[in-house]
PDB file of C-alpha atoms in Angstrom:
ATOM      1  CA  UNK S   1      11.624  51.875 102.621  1.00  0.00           C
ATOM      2  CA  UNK S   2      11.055  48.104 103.364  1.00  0.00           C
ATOM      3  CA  UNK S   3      10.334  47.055 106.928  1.00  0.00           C
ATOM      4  CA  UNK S   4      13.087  46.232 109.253  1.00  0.00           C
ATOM      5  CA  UNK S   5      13.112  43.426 111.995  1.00  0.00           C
ATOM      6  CA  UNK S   6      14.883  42.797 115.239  1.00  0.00           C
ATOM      7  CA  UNK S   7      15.470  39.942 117.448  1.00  0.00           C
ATOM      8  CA  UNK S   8      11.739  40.938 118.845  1.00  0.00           C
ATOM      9  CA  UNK S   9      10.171  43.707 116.336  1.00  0.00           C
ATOM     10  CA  UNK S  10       9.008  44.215 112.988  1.00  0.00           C
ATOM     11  CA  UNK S  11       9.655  48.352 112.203  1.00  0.00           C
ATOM     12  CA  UNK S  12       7.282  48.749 109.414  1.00  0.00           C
ATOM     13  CA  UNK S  13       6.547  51.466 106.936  1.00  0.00           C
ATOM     14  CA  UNK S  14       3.796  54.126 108.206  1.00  0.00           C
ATOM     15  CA  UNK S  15       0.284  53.613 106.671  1.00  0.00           C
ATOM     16  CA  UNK S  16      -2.769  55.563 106.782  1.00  0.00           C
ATOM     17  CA  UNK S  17      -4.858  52.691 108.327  1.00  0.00           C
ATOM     18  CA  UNK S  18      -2.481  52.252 111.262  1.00  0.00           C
ATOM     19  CA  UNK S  19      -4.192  55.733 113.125  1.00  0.00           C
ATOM     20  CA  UNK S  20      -7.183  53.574 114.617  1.00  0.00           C
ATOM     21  CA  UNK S  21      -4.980  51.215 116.103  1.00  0.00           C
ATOM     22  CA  UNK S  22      -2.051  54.247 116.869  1.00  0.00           C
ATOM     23  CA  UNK S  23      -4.578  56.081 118.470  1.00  0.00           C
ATOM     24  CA  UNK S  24      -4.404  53.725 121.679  1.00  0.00           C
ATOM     25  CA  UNK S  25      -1.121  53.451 121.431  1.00  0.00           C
ATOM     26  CA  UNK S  26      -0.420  57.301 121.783  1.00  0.00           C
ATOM     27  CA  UNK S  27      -3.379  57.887 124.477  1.00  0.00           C
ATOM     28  CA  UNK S  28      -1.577  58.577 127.625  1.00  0.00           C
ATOM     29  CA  UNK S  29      -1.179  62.235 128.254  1.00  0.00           C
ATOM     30  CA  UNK S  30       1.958  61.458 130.067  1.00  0.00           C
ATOM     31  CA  UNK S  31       3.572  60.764 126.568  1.00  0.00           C
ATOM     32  CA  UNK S  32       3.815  64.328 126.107  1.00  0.00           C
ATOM     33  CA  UNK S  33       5.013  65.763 129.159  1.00  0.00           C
ATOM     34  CA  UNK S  34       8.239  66.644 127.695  1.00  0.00           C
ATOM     35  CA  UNK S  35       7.734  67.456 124.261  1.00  0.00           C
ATOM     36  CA  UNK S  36       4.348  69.419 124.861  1.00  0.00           C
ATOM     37  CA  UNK S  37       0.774  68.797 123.151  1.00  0.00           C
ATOM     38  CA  UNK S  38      -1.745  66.093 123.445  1.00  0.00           C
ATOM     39  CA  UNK S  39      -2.880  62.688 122.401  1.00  0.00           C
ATOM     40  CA  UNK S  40      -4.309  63.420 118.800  1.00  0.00           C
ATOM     41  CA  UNK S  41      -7.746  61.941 117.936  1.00  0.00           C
ATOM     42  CA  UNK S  42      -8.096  59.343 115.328  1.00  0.00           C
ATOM     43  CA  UNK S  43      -9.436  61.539 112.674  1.00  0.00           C
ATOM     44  CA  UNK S  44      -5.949  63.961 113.328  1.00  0.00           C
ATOM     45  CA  UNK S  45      -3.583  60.713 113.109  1.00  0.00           C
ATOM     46  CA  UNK S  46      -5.161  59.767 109.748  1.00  0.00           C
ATOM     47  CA  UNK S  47      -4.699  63.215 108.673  1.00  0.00           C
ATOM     48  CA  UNK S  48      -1.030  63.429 109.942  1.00  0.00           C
ATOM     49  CA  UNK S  49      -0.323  59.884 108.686  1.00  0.00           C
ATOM     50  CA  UNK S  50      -1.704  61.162 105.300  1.00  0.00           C
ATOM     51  CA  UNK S  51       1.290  64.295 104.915  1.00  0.00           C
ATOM     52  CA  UNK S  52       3.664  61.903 106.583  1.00  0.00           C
ATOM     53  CA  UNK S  53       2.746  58.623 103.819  1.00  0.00           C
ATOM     54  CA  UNK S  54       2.864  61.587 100.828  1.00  0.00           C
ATOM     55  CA  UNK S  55       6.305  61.844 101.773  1.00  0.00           C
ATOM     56  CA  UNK S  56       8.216  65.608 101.984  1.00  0.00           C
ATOM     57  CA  UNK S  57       7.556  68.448  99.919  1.00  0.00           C
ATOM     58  CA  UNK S  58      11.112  69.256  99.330  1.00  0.00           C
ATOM     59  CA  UNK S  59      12.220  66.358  97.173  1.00  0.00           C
ATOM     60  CA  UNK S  60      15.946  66.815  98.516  1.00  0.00           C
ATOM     61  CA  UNK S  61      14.062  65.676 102.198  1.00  0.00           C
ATOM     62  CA  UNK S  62      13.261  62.374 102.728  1.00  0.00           C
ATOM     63  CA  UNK S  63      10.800  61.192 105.474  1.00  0.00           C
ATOM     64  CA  UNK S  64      10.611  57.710 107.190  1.00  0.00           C
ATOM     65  CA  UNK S  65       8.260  56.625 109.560  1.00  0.00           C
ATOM     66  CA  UNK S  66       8.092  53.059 110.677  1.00  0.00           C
ATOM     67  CA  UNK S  67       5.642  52.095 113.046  1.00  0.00           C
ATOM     68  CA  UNK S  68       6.887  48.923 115.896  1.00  0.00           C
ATOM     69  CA  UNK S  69       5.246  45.939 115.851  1.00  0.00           C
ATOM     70  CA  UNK S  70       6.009  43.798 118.618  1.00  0.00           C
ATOM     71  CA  UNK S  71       6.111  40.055 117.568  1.00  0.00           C
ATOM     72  CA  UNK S  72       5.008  38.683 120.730  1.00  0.00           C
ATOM     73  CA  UNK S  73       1.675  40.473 121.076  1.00  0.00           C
ATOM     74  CA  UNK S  74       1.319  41.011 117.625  1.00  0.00           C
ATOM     75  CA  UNK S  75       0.268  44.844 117.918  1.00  0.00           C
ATOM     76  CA  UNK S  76       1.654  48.415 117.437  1.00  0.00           C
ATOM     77  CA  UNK S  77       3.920  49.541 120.261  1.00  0.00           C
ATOM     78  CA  UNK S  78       5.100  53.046 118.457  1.00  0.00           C
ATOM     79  CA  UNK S  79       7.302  54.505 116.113  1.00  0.00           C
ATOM     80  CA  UNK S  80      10.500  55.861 115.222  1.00  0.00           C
ATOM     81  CA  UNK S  81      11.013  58.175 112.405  1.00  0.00           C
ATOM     82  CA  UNK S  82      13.983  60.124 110.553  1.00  0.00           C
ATOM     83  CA  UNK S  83      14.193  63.385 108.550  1.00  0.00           C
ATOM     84  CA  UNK S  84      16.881  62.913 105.954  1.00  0.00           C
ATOM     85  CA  UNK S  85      18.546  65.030 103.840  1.00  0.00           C
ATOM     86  CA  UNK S  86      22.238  65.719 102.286  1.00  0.00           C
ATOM     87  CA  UNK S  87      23.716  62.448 104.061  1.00  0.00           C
ATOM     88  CA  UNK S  88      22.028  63.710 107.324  1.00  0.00           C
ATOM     89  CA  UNK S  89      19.471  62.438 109.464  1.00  0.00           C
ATOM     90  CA  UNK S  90      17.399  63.517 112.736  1.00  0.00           C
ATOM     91  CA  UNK S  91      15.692  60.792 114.716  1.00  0.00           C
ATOM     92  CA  UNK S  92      12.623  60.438 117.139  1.00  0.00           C
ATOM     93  CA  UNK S  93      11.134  57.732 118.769  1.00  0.00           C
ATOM     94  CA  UNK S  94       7.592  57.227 120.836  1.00  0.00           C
ATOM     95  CA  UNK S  95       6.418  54.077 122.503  1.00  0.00           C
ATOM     96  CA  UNK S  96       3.236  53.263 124.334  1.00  0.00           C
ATOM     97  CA  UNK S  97       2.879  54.009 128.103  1.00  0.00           C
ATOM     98  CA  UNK S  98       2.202  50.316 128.129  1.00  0.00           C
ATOM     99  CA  UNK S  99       5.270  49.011 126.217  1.00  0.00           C
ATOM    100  CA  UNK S 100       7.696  51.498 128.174  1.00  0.00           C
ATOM    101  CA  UNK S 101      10.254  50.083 130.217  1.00  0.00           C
ATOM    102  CA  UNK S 102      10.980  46.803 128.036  1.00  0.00           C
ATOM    103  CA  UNK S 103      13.876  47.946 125.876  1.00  0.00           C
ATOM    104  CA  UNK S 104      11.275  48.820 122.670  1.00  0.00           C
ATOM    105  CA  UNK S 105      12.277  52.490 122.095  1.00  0.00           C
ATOM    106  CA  UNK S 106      15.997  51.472 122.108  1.00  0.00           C
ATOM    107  CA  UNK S 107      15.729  48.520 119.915  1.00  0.00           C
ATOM    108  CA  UNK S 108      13.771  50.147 117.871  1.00  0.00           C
ATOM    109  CA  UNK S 109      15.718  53.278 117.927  1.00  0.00           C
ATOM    110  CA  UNK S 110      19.244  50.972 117.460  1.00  0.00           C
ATOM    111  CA  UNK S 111      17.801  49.203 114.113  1.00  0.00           C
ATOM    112  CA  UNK S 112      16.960  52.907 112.364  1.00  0.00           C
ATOM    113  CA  UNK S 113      20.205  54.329 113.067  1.00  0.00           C
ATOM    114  CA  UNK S 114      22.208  51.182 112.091  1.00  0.00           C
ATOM    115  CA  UNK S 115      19.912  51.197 108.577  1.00  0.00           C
ATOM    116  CA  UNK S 116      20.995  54.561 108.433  1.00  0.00           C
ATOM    117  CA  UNK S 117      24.376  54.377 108.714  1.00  0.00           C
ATOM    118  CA  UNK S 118      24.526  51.115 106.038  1.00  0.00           C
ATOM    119  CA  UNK S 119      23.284  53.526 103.977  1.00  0.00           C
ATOM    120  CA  UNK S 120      25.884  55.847 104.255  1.00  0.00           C
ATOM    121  CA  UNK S 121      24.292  58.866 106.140  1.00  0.00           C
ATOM    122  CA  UNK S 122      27.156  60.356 107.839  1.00  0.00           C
ATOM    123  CA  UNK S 123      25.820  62.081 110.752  1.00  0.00           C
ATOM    124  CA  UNK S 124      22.603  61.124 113.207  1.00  0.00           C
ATOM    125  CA  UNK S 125      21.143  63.403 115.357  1.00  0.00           C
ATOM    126  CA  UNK S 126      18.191  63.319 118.245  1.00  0.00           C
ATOM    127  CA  UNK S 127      16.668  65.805 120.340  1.00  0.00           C
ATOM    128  CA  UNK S 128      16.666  65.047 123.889  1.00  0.00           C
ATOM    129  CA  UNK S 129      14.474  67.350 126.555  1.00  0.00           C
ATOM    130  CA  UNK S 130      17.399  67.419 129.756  1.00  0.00           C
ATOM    131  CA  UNK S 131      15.327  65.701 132.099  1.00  0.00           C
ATOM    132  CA  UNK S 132      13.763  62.870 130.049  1.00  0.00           C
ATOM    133  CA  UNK S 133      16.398  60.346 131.635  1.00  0.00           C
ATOM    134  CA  UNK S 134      14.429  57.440 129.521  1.00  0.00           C
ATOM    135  CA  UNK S 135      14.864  58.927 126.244  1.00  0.00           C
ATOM    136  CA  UNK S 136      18.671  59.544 127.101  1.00  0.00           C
ATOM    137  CA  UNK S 137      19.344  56.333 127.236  1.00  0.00           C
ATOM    138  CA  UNK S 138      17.446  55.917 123.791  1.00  0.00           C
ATOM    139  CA  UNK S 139      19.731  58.115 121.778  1.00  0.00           C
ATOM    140  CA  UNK S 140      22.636  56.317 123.805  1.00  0.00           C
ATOM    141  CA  UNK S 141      21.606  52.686 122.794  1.00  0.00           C
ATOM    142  CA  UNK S 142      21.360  54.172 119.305  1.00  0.00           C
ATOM    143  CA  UNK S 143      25.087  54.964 119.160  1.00  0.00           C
ATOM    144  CA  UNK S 144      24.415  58.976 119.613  1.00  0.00           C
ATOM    145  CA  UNK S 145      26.370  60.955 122.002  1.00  0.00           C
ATOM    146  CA  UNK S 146      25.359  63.806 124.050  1.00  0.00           C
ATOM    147  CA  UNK S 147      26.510  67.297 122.972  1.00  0.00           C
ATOM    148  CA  UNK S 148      26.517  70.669 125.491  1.00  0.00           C
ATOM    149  CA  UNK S 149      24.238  71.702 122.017  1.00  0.00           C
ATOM    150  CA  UNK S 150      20.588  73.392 123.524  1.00  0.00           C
ATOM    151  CA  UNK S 151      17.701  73.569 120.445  1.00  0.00           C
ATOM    152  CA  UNK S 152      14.356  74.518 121.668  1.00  0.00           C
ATOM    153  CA  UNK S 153      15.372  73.424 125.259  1.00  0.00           C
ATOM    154  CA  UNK S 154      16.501  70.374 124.171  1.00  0.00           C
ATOM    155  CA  UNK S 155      20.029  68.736 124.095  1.00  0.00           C
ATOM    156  CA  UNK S 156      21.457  67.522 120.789  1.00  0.00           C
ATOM    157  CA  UNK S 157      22.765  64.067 120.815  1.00  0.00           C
ATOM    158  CA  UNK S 158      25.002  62.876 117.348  1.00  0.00           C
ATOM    159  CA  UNK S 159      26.653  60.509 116.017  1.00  0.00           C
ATOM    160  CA  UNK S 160      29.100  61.308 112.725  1.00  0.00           C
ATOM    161  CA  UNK S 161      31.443  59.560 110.502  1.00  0.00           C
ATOM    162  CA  UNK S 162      34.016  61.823 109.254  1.00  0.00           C
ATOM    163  CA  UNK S 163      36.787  61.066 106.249  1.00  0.00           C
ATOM    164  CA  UNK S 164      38.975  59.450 108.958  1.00  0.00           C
ATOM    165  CA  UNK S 165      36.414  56.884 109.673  1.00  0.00           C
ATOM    166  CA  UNK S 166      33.530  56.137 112.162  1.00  0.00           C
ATOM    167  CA  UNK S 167      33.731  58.989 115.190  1.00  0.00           C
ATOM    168  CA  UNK S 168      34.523  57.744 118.538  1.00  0.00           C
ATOM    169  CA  UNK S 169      31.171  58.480 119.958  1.00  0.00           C
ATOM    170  CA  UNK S 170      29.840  55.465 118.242  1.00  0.00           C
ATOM    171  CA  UNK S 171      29.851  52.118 120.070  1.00  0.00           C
TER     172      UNK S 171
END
């Protein structure tokens, strides 16, 4: 995948040598309050980032990972990723403690799914934990609506095109 850029962000392809830096980035503890876990060392990002850079096992799965670079400070905010397979694709999205609060995770977030869509996947989804009122408005900015759709405690938010054309939910 080549990088993508925004008014304010370069979303770049995923390397191996990004975990020093990533590391940082992904230290907070309170990053995983919702989804569970904790910060990975440096030596488990380069290992992670080394399956993720291979690429998916099942050749009919493609992975992206992009990490955000943020122009102004010229350093890695986060990343947003995407799972894609038979025209449809499931996106996540991190950003630093730090960078939080700045609009980041939704441009970010906004420039996958449009590349997505321009390349005709037909349906988007995201997994939202209920109370993560942040992230929400992530998968909103992105063009996903919510569904009443629970996985793993989470709520399904989607966007689809169907033969008619673009679905409503998309703004």
């Amino acid at each position: 995948m080549r990088p993508l850029s925004t008014e304010r962000l370069d979303l770049v392809p995923l390397r191996v040598e990004h975990a020093e830096e990533m590391t940082g980035v992904l230290a907070d503890p309170a990053l995983h309050e919702f989804t569970g876990g904790e910060p990975a060392t440096a030596e488990q990002l380069r290992l992670r980032y080394e399956r993720q850079v291979a690429g998916s096992p099942d050749p009919a799965v493609t992975w992206l990972n992009l990490v955000i670079r943020l122009r102004g400070e010229d350093r890695l905010t986060g990343y947003v990723q995407a799972t894609v397979a038979e025209g449809r694709a499931e996106i996540a999205w991190v950003v630093g403690t730090p960078w939080q609060g700045r609009g980041i995770a939704s441009e970010s977030a906004r420039a996958l799914a449009d590349w997505l869509r321009s390349t005709g996947v037909r349906e988007i989804v995201a997994h939202v934990h209920p109370a993560h009122a942040a992230s929400a408005s992530v998968a909103e900015a992105a063009g996903l609506t919510r569904t009443d759709t629970v996985v793993d405690g989470e709520l399904r938010w989607r966007w689809v095109t169907t033969a008619e054309g673009t679905d409503a939910s998309y703004r």
